[in-house]
JSON list of C-alpha atoms in Angstrom, two decimals:
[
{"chain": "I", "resi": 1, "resn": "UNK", "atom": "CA", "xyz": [74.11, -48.58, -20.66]},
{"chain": "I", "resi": 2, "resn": "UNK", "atom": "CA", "xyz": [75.09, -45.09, -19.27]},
{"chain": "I", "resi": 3, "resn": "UNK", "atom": "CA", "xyz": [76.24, -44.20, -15.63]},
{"chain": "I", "resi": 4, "resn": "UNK", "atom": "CA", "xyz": [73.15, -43.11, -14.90]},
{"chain": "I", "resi": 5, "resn": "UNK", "atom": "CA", "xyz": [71.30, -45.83, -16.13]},
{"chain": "I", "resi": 6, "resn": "UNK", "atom": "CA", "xyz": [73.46, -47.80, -14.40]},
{"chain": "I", "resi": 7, "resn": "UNK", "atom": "CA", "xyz": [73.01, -45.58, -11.08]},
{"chain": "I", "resi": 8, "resn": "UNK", "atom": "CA", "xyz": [69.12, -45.91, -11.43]},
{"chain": "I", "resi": 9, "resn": "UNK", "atom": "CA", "xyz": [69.64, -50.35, -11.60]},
{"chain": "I", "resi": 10, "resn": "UNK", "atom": "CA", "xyz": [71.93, -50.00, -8.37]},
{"chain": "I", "resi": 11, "resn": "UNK", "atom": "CA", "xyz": [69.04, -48.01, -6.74]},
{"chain": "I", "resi": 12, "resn": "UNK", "atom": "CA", "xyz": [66.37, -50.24, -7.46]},
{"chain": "I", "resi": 13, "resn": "UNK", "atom": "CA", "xyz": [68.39, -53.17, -6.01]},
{"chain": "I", "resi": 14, "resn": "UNK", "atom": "CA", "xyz": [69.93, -52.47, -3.12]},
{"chain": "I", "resi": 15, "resn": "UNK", "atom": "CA", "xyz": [68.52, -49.33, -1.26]},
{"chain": "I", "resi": 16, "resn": "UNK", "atom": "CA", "xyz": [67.73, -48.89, 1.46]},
{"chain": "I", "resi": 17, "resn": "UNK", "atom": "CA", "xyz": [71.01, -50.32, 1.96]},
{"chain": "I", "resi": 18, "resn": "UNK", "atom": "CA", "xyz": [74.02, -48.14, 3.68]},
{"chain": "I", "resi": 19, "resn": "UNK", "atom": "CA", "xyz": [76.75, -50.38, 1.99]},
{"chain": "I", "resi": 20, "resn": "UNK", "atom": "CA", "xyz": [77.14, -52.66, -1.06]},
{"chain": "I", "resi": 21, "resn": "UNK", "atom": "CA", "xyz": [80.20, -54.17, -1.68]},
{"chain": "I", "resi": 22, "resn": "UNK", "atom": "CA", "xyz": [80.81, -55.81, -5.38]},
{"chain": "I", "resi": 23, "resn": "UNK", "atom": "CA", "xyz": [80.93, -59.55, -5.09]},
{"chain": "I", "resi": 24, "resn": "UNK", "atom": "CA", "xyz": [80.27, -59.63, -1.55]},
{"chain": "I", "resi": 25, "resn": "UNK", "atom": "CA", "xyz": [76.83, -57.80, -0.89]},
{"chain": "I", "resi": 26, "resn": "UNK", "atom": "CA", "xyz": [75.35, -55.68, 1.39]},
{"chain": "I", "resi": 27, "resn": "UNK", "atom": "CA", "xyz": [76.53, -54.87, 4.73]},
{"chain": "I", "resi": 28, "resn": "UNK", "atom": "CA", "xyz": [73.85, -56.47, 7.41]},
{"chain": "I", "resi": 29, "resn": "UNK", "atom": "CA", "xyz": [76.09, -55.12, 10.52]},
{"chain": "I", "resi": 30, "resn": "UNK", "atom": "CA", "xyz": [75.22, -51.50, 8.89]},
{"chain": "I", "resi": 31, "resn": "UNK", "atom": "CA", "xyz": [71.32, -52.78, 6.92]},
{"chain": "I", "resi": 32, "resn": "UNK", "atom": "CA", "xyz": [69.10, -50.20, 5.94]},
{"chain": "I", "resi": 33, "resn": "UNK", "atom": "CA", "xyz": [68.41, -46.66, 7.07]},
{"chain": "I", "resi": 34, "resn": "UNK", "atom": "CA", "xyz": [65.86, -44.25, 7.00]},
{"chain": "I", "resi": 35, "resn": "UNK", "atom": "CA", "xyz": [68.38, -41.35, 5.15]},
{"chain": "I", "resi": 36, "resn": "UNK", "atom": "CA", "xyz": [69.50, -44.02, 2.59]},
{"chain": "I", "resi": 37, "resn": "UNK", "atom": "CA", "xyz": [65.86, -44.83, 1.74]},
{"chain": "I", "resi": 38, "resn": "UNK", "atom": "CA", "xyz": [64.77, -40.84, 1.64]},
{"chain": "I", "resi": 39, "resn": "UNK", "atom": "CA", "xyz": [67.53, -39.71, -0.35]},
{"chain": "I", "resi": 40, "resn": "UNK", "atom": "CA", "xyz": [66.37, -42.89, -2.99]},
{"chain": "I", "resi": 41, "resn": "UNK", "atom": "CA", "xyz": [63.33, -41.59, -3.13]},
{"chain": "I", "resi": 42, "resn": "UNK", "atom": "CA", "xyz": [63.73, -38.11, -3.84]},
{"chain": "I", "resi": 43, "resn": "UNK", "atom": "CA", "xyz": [66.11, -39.56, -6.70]},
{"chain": "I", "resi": 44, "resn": "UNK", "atom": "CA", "xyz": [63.47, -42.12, -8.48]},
{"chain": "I", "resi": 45, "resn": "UNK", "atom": "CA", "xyz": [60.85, -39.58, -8.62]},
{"chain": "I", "resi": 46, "resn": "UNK", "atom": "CA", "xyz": [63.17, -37.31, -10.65]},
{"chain": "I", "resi": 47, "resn": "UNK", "atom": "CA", "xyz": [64.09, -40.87, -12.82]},
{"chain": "I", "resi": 48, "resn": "UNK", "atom": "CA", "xyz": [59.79, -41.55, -13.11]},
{"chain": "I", "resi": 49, "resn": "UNK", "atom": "CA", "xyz": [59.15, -38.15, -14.67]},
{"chain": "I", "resi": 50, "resn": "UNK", "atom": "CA", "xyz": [62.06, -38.33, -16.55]},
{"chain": "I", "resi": 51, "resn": "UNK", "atom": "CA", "xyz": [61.14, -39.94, -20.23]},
{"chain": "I", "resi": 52, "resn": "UNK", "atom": "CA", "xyz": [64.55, -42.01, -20.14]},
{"chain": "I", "resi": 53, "resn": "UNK", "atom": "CA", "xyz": [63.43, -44.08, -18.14]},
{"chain": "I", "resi": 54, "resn": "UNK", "atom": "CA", "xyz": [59.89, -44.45, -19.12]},
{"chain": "I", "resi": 55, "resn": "UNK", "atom": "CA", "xyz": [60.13, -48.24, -20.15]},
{"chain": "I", "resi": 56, "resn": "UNK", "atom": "CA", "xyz": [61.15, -48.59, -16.21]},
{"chain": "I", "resi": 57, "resn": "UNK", "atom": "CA", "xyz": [58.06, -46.77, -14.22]},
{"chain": "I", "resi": 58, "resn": "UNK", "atom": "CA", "xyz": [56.39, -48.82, -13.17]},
{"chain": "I", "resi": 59, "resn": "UNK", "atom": "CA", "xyz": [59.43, -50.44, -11.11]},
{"chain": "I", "resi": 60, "resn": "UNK", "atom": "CA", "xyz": [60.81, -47.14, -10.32]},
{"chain": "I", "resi": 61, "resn": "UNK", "atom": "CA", "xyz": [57.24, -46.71, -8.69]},
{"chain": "I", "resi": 62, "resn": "UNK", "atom": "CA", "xyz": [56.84, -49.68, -7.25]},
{"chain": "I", "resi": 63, "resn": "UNK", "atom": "CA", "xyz": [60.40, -49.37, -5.49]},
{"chain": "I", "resi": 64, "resn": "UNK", "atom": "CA", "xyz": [59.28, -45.76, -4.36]},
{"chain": "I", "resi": 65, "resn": "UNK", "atom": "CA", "xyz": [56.38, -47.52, -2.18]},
{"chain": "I", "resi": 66, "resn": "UNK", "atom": "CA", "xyz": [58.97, -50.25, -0.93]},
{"chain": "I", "resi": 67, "resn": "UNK", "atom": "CA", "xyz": [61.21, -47.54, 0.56]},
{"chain": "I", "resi": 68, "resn": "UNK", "atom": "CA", "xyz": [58.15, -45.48, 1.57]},
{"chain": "I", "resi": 69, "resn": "UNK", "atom": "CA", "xyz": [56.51, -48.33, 3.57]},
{"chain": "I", "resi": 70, "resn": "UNK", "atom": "CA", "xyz": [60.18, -49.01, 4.84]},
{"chain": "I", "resi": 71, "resn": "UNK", "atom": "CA", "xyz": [59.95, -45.70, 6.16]},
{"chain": "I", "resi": 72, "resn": "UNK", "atom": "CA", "xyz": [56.97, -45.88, 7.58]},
{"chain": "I", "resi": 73, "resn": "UNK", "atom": "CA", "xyz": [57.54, -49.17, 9.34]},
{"chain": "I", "resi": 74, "resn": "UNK", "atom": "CA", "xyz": [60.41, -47.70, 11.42]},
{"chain": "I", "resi": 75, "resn": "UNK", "atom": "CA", "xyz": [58.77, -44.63, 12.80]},
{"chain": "I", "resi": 76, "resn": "UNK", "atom": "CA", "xyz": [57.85, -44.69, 16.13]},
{"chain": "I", "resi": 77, "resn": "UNK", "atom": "CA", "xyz": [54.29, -44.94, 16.91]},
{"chain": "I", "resi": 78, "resn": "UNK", "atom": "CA", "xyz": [53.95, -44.79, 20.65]},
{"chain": "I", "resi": 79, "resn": "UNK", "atom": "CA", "xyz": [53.22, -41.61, 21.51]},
{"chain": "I", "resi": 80, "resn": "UNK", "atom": "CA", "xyz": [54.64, -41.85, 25.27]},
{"chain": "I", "resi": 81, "resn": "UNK", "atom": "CA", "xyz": [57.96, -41.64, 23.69]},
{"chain": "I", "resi": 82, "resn": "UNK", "atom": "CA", "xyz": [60.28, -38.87, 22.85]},
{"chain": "I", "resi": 83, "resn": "UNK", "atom": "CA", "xyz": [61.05, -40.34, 19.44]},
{"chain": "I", "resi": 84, "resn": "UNK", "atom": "CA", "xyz": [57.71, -40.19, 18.63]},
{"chain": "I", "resi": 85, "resn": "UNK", "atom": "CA", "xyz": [57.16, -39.68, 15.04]},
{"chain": "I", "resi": 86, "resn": "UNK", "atom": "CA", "xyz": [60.33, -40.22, 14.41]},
{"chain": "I", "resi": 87, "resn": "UNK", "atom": "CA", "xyz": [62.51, -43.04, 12.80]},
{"chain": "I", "resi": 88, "resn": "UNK", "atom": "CA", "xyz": [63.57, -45.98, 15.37]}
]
């Protein structure tokens, strides 16, 4: 496997994670964030068109919609707030 290869597995596992550590996990005091999850995405849809990884794209797509609707879920949607539109 290459580094990027490897990169691209790491990804698909464990974003929208802020921290992983090896043999002990994720970090649930820190969980997921919204700039973790965006700056996945704009990474796997370079992977997807890339033909590298073309035995992979249908997970690399279907890991783009997880972090979109992850996305999506934390926006605020009540439109009395300030943070409306926003993440949470």
């Amino acid at each position: 496997m290459t580094v990027l290869q490897d990169y691209v597995n790491f990804i698909i596992e464990y974003a929208p994670y802020f921290y992983y550590t090896p043999g002990v996990g994720v970090d649930p005091v820190w969980g997921k964030g919204p700039a973790a999850a965006a700056h996945s995405i704009d990474f796997l849809v370079l992977c997807h068109a890339d033909s590298q990884f073309a035995s992979m794209q249908s997970t690399i797509y279907d890991k783009i919609v997880e972090l979109a609707d992850f996305l999506v879920s934390i926006q605020c949607t009540n439109d009395t707030k300030k943070a409306y539109g926003g993440a949470k």
